[in-house]
Amino acid sequence: MKVSVFRKEQFNSAHRLFNPEWSDEKNDRIFGKCNNPNFHGHNYELVVRLTGEVDTETGYVYDMKILSDIINEHIIDRFDHKNLNLDVKEFKNLNPTAENIVIVIYRILRDQIDSRYDLKIQLYETKRNFVEYPA
Amino acid sequence: MKVSVFRKEQFNSAHRLFNPEWSDEKNDRIFGKCNNPNFHGHNYELVVRLTGEVDTETGYVYDMKILSDIINEHIIDRFDHKNLNLDVKEFKNLNPTAENIVIVIYRILRDQIDSRYDLKIQLYETKRNFVEYPA
Amino acid sequence: MKVSVFRKEQFNSAHRLFNPEWSDEKNDRIFGKCNNPNFHGHNYELVVRLTGEVDTETGYVYDMKILSDIINEHIIDRFDHKNLNLDVKEFKNLNPTAENIVIVIYRILRDQIDSRYDLKIQLYETKRNFVEYPA
Amino acid sequence: MKVSVFRKEQFNSAHRLFNPEWSDEKNDRIFGKCNNPNFHGHNYELVVRLTGEVDTETGYVYDMKILSDIINEHIIDRFDHKNLNLDVKEFKNLNPTAENIVIVIYRILRDQIDSRYDLKIQLYETKRNFVEYPA
Amino acid sequence: MKVSVFRKEQFNSAHRLFNPEWSDEKNDRIFGKCNNPNFHGHNYELVVRLTGEVDTETGYVYDMKILSDIINEHIIDRFDHKNLNLDVKEFKNLNPTAENIVIVIYRILRDQIDSRYDLKIQLYETKRNFVEYPA
Amino acid sequence: MKVSVFRKEQFNSAHRLFNPEWSDEKNDRIFGKCNNPNFHGHNYELVVRLTGEVDTETGYVYDMKILSDIINEHIIDRFDHKNLNLDVKEFKNLNPTAENIVIVIYRILRDQIDSRYDLKIQLYETKRNFVEYPA
């Protein structure tokens, strides 16, 4: 009797997309306005999905308050009102595309959530562009 | 050529989370403000997903009007503007967490929908907390 | 150079609509399923609007963090995960319709916000039913 | 390290649901008001999901600008502000139910997207009725 | 103690924008793709706002069930799943722009709502284009 | 017969809130995490409201395509994927709070829109924090 539970959180960050091994021209051609060296930003919406058995005593798969606290301590406090390129160590050498951000968030949270729960992350960069990992 | 079709409905209910076999202290520690003995409530959003073959004569997997009627007769009429703990017999001895509610809804609808259709239920308790069954 | 600033918050409450001076029959006729004596509930969304001059030093009309703290201390902590009829003293003798709730919230917040700011409150009971005060 | 990327687009179309081999009575009985011979219409929301490996040089699964251009050229330009029954050749002999529209969109886009990417389409006819293909 | 109460409803219609006194070329230049002679369509969202005194016996400005019934009888039943140009008599000689639709809806509802209530209508043609009357 | 018409657009920007005449300590105390010197960012949603007479020939108050083009040329092209503090000249010496941004947008658009139309701007910094000018 496995149920998936979902918790949505939000963070507001600046970022810039570019590959330091490429010329400015190539970065502009591939990343366009996302390559602005002065950065731009987004309201990121994060949906964390845990799948597991329902505990018969609590009726919970996972306490949403505890899940929210984990997300806040390990993701929101480190990503919110930050510059992903400059302030978040995982992106010092990794381009902060939505794809790379969602993988980084997955790996951080995977270490915090017991392995008997399946974990999946959705990340909305805008209402029209979003990603999911694992696929 | 299987397609999934989704229908969204809503119901507004009161509930209280607690385990009658626990002390008040333990219920408060585990369920916090959700354990208010005077109840609180939610606008629940329910998404019913049926998966099946497209009928070549109608172009439908399932008539959405009939699906809506089934959901209204078997779920909305019984859950909407009700106290889940006091008014809905399935929760007389079952803690009405989102996880337990989604399983109850699945079982009720599973009996109403021909077995050649796969069935999956999503239930939003708030915009930030929701569940899915089967996972 | 007056600007309006808006802050949205949410609370989840149980309530029942009825007039204790009426017969059960009349309460049922007027309030229908909202008169369930066991209560039902909603995710209320609250939008607080303050209008005032922009402070030239801060660029703020009002610090949104302070406004959020005021709303949380005086409204959310008292209304969220509560039974409006039983737990909130303002509704002991006042029917907790959306109209009456929005007036009560206005009066509570009006006492907390300096009079040089105009104040207006929107309250969403559902996505389809909402109210505003003052009109 | 496969990630799914999603792009949402919109088109506004007229359509009519009916089976030309049936009598008017049967069409009315099955399709109800959707069988209005003068048509009705919708704001369709389309979510295109591609799943593939993250390119290590770009950090992209797929360039969202290119995906948006493909969707616009092959779907939006042909479906938006059109009458699906009269203006879109795929529906000349196919009832434009949400199920049939989502399959048609999938087939059109499948030809435009390299086969190493998995493709899935969600189509919202209204906020309460939507479909997904493949299921 | 005047409060505004709002009720949201929806209708799905086909329409075409054009001025029959103009040439095809001028209609195309002014109305672009909205001038498709085969029609296109929208999910219109309608928000009806009534402003009045709160009744001290009910706590209501207006019974939302009665307001919803009035909107459904006089607007939804006549506009939903209809072709506004062909099926709705008010638009036989009036271009069904959002501006003209919202004025027509206002006039129809103004006749149904006691004059002691102020009335205002918002109409969403899409999420990005909407209108309000009176301004 | 004045009607208001609304057009919603979006831009994604980085910004930092601070007053250069204050100490770092005071900037931190007043602006908190919004004072991050490396910037953070938002998906800003902009709603432009024009109020005017309905043109009897077109049925329009204002052509939404023209309004969208004006907003894109004068606001989106200058603000989107930009750092408001560093890339937008109006904020070189003005703190880019939501209040100041909405006033700047109003002034830019006021010069582009004929004075017979009233103009009002709403700006959403997040779903929970937004502003309107003139109030």
XYZ file of C-alpha atoms in Angstrom, chain C:
135
model
C 3.201 58.853 -4.806
C 1.016 56.317 -3.033
C 1.516 52.650 -3.802
C -0.557 49.685 -2.604
C 1.356 46.676 -1.290
C -0.262 43.248 -0.930
C 0.658 40.248 1.208
C -1.029 36.847 0.831
C -1.291 34.373 3.727
C -3.337 31.203 4.301
C -5.196 29.470 7.110
C -7.107 26.195 7.292
C -10.188 26.218 9.486
C -13.431 24.420 10.262
C -16.711 26.310 10.527
C -20.498 25.978 10.481
C -23.006 28.528 9.255
C -26.209 28.901 11.249
C -28.335 31.391 13.168
C -29.068 30.067 16.698
C -32.330 32.053 16.808
C -33.749 30.097 13.873
C -35.304 26.636 13.720
C -33.284 23.762 12.278
C -35.572 23.831 9.272
C -34.910 27.477 8.550
C -31.153 27.034 9.052
C -31.191 24.126 6.606
C -33.213 26.107 4.097
C -30.939 29.178 4.244
C -27.521 27.621 4.815
C -27.975 24.186 3.250
C -24.977 21.884 3.638
C -23.003 24.752 5.256
C -25.219 24.154 8.316
C -23.752 20.688 9.021
C -23.638 20.611 12.867
C -20.420 18.583 12.689
C -18.728 21.388 10.716
C -16.892 21.452 7.400
C -13.792 23.461 6.463
C -11.758 25.491 4.030
C -8.279 26.589 3.036
C -8.823 30.321 3.408
C -6.551 32.632 1.428
C -6.113 36.113 2.840
C -4.781 39.102 0.898
C -3.931 42.178 2.983
C -3.568 45.449 1.073
C -1.874 48.497 2.569
C -1.770 51.815 0.721
C 0.680 54.568 1.629
C 3.618 56.700 0.572
C 6.860 55.066 -0.507
C 9.604 55.753 2.057
C 12.439 57.356 0.121
C 15.148 55.772 2.262
C 13.939 52.175 2.024
C 11.871 52.202 -1.147
C 9.200 50.410 0.877
C 5.618 51.384 1.659
C 5.762 48.832 4.464
C 8.235 46.101 5.285
C 6.565 42.887 4.017
C 8.378 40.846 6.683
C 6.854 42.996 9.419
C 3.426 42.875 7.763
C 3.664 39.093 7.509
C 4.650 38.870 11.180
C 1.654 41.015 12.186
C -0.753 38.894 10.119
C 0.715 35.706 11.533
C 0.615 36.845 15.156
C -2.865 38.355 15.066
C -4.706 36.241 12.466
C -2.941 33.024 11.425
C -1.957 31.924 14.943
C -5.532 32.482 16.111
C -7.470 31.144 13.054
C -5.272 28.441 11.480
C -6.144 24.816 12.315
C -8.979 26.130 14.445
C -12.738 25.771 14.541
C -13.909 29.324 13.906
C -17.202 28.817 15.766
C -15.684 27.148 18.829
C -12.093 28.404 19.065
C -12.170 32.044 17.925
C -13.901 34.341 20.393
C -15.083 36.859 17.773
C -17.384 34.167 16.302
C -18.907 32.925 19.549
C -21.955 35.037 18.730
C -21.291 35.884 15.090
C -21.978 33.614 12.117
C -18.579 32.911 10.453
C -19.630 33.684 6.888
C -16.866 34.930 4.594
C -18.390 38.396 4.939
C -18.200 38.360 8.730
C -14.723 36.796 8.761
C -13.316 39.494 6.473
C -14.777 42.262 8.644
C -13.355 40.661 11.801
C -9.914 40.351 10.173
C -10.062 43.972 9.032
C -10.865 45.197 12.537
C -8.099 43.149 14.145
C -5.497 44.332 11.639
C -6.742 47.931 11.621
C -5.669 48.139 15.282
C -2.176 46.915 14.387
C -1.487 49.116 11.358
C -0.755 52.841 11.670
C -3.738 54.898 10.523
C -1.753 56.682 7.818
C -2.030 53.457 5.797
C -5.298 52.565 4.096
C -6.220 48.939 4.681
C -8.297 46.551 2.569
C -8.762 42.800 2.965
C -9.638 40.102 0.446
C -10.602 36.645 1.688
C -10.953 33.594 -0.567
C -13.122 30.825 0.923
C -12.742 28.797 -2.276
C -11.369 29.657 -5.713
C -14.904 30.550 -6.759
C -16.220 32.390 -3.678
C -14.423 35.378 -2.197
C -15.068 38.708 -0.483
C -13.479 42.138 0.006
C -13.782 44.717 2.796
C -14.068 47.650 2.745
C -15.912 47.410 -0.569
